[in-house]
Short mmCIF file of C-alpha atoms in Angstrom, two decimals:
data_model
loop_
_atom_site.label_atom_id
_atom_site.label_comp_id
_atom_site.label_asym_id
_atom_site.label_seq_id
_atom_site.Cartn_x
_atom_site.Cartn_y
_atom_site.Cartn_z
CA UNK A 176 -0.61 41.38 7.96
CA UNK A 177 -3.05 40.52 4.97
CA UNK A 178 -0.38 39.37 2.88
CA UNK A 179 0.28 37.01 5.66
CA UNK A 180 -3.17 35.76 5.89
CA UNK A 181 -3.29 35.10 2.48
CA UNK A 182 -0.17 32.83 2.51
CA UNK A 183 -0.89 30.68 5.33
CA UNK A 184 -4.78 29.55 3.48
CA UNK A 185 -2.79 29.73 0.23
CA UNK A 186 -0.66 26.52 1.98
CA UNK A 187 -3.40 25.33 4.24
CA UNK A 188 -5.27 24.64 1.05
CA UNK A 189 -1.78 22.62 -0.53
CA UNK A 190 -1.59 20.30 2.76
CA UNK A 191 -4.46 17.49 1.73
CA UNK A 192 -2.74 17.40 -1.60
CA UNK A 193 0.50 16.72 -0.45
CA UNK A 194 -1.05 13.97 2.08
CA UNK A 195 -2.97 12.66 -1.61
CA UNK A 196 -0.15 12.31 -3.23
CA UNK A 197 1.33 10.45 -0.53
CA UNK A 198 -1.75 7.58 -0.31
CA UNK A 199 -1.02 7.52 -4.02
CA UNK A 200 2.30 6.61 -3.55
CA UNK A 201 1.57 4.04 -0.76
CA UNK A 202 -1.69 2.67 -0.99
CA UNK A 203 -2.55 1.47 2.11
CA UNK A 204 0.15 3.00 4.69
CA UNK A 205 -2.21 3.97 7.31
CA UNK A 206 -3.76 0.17 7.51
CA UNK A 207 -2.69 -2.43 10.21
CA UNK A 208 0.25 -5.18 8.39
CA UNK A 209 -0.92 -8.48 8.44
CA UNK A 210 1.86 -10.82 8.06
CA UNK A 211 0.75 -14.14 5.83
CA UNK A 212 1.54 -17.60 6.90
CA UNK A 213 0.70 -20.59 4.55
CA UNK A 214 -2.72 -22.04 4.19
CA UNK A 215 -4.23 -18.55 5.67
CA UNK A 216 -7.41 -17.78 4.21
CA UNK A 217 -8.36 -14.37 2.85
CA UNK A 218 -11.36 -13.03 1.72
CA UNK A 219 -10.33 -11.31 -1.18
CA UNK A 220 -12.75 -9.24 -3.62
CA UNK A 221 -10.77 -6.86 -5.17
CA UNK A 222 -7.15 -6.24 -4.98
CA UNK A 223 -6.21 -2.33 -4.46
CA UNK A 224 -2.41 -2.35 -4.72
CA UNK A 225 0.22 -4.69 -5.44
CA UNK A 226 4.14 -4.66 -4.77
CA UNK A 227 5.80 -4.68 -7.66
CA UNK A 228 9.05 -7.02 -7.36
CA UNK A 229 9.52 -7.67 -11.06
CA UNK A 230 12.75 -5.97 -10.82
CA UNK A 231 14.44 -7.32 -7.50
CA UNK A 232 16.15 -10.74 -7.16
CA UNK A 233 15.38 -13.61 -4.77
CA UNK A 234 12.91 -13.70 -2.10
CA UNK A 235 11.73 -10.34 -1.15
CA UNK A 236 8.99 -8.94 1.09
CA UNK A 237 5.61 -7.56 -0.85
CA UNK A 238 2.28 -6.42 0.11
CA UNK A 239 -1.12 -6.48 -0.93
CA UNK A 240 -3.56 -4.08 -0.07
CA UNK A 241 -7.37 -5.53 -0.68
CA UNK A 242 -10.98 -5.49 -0.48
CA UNK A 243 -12.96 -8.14 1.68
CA UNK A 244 -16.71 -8.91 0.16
CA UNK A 245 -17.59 -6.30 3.08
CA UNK A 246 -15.86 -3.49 1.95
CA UNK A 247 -13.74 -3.80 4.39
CA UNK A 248 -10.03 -3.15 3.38
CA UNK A 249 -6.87 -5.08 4.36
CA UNK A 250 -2.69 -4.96 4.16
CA UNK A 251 -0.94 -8.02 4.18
CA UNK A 252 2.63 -8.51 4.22
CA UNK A 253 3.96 -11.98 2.26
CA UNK A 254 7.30 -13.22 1.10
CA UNK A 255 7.79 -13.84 -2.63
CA UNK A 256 10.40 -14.36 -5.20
CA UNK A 257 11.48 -11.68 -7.32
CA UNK A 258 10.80 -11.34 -11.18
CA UNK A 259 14.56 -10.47 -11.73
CA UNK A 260 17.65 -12.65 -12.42
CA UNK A 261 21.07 -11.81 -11.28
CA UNK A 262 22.70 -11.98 -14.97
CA UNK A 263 20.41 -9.05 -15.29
#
C-alpha cells in the first residue's frame, strides 16, 4: 500500500512538467485566436512566439503570440506566404 502511495506523488509531481513542456511547444494554446484582417491595428510590445513557415510553400496560416504595452497577451491568426519554393 506504501509502495503505491509513493508512485502516485512520484507521477503527481511529473504532471506540471508534462503540461510545461507542452506551453513550450505551443506558446500560446490556451489564448483566444484572433483572426487578422488588413489595416487592423495591434498594439504590439513584444512578440512571444512566431510561426515558423520558412519551410512550407505558398500561402499558409501562422500565428503570433504577443505582448500589448499592458502586459496583456494576445494570439492572432494571419495568412502569409511561405519561405519555401517548390523546386525545393
Amino acid at each position: 500500500m506504501k509502495l503505491a502511495s509513493v508512485v502516485s506523488a512520484v507521477i503527481s509531481s511529473l504532471a506540471p512538467m508534462a503540461f510545461a513542456q507542452d506551453a513550450i511547444k505551443n506558446p500560446g494554446a490556451e489564448l483566444p485566436v484572433t483572426e487578422y484582417h488588413y489595416g487592423m491595428s495591434l498594439d504590439v510590445d513584444k512578440v512571444l512566439h512566431r510561426t515558423d513557415n520558412s519551410g512550407k510553400v505558398g500561402v499558409v496560416p501562422a500565428y503570433m503570440v504577443y505582448q500589448d504595452h499592458e502586459g496583456q497577451t494576445h494570439k492572432v491568426r494571419f495568412l502569409e506566404w511561405g519561405g519555401s519554393t517548390s523546386q525545393g
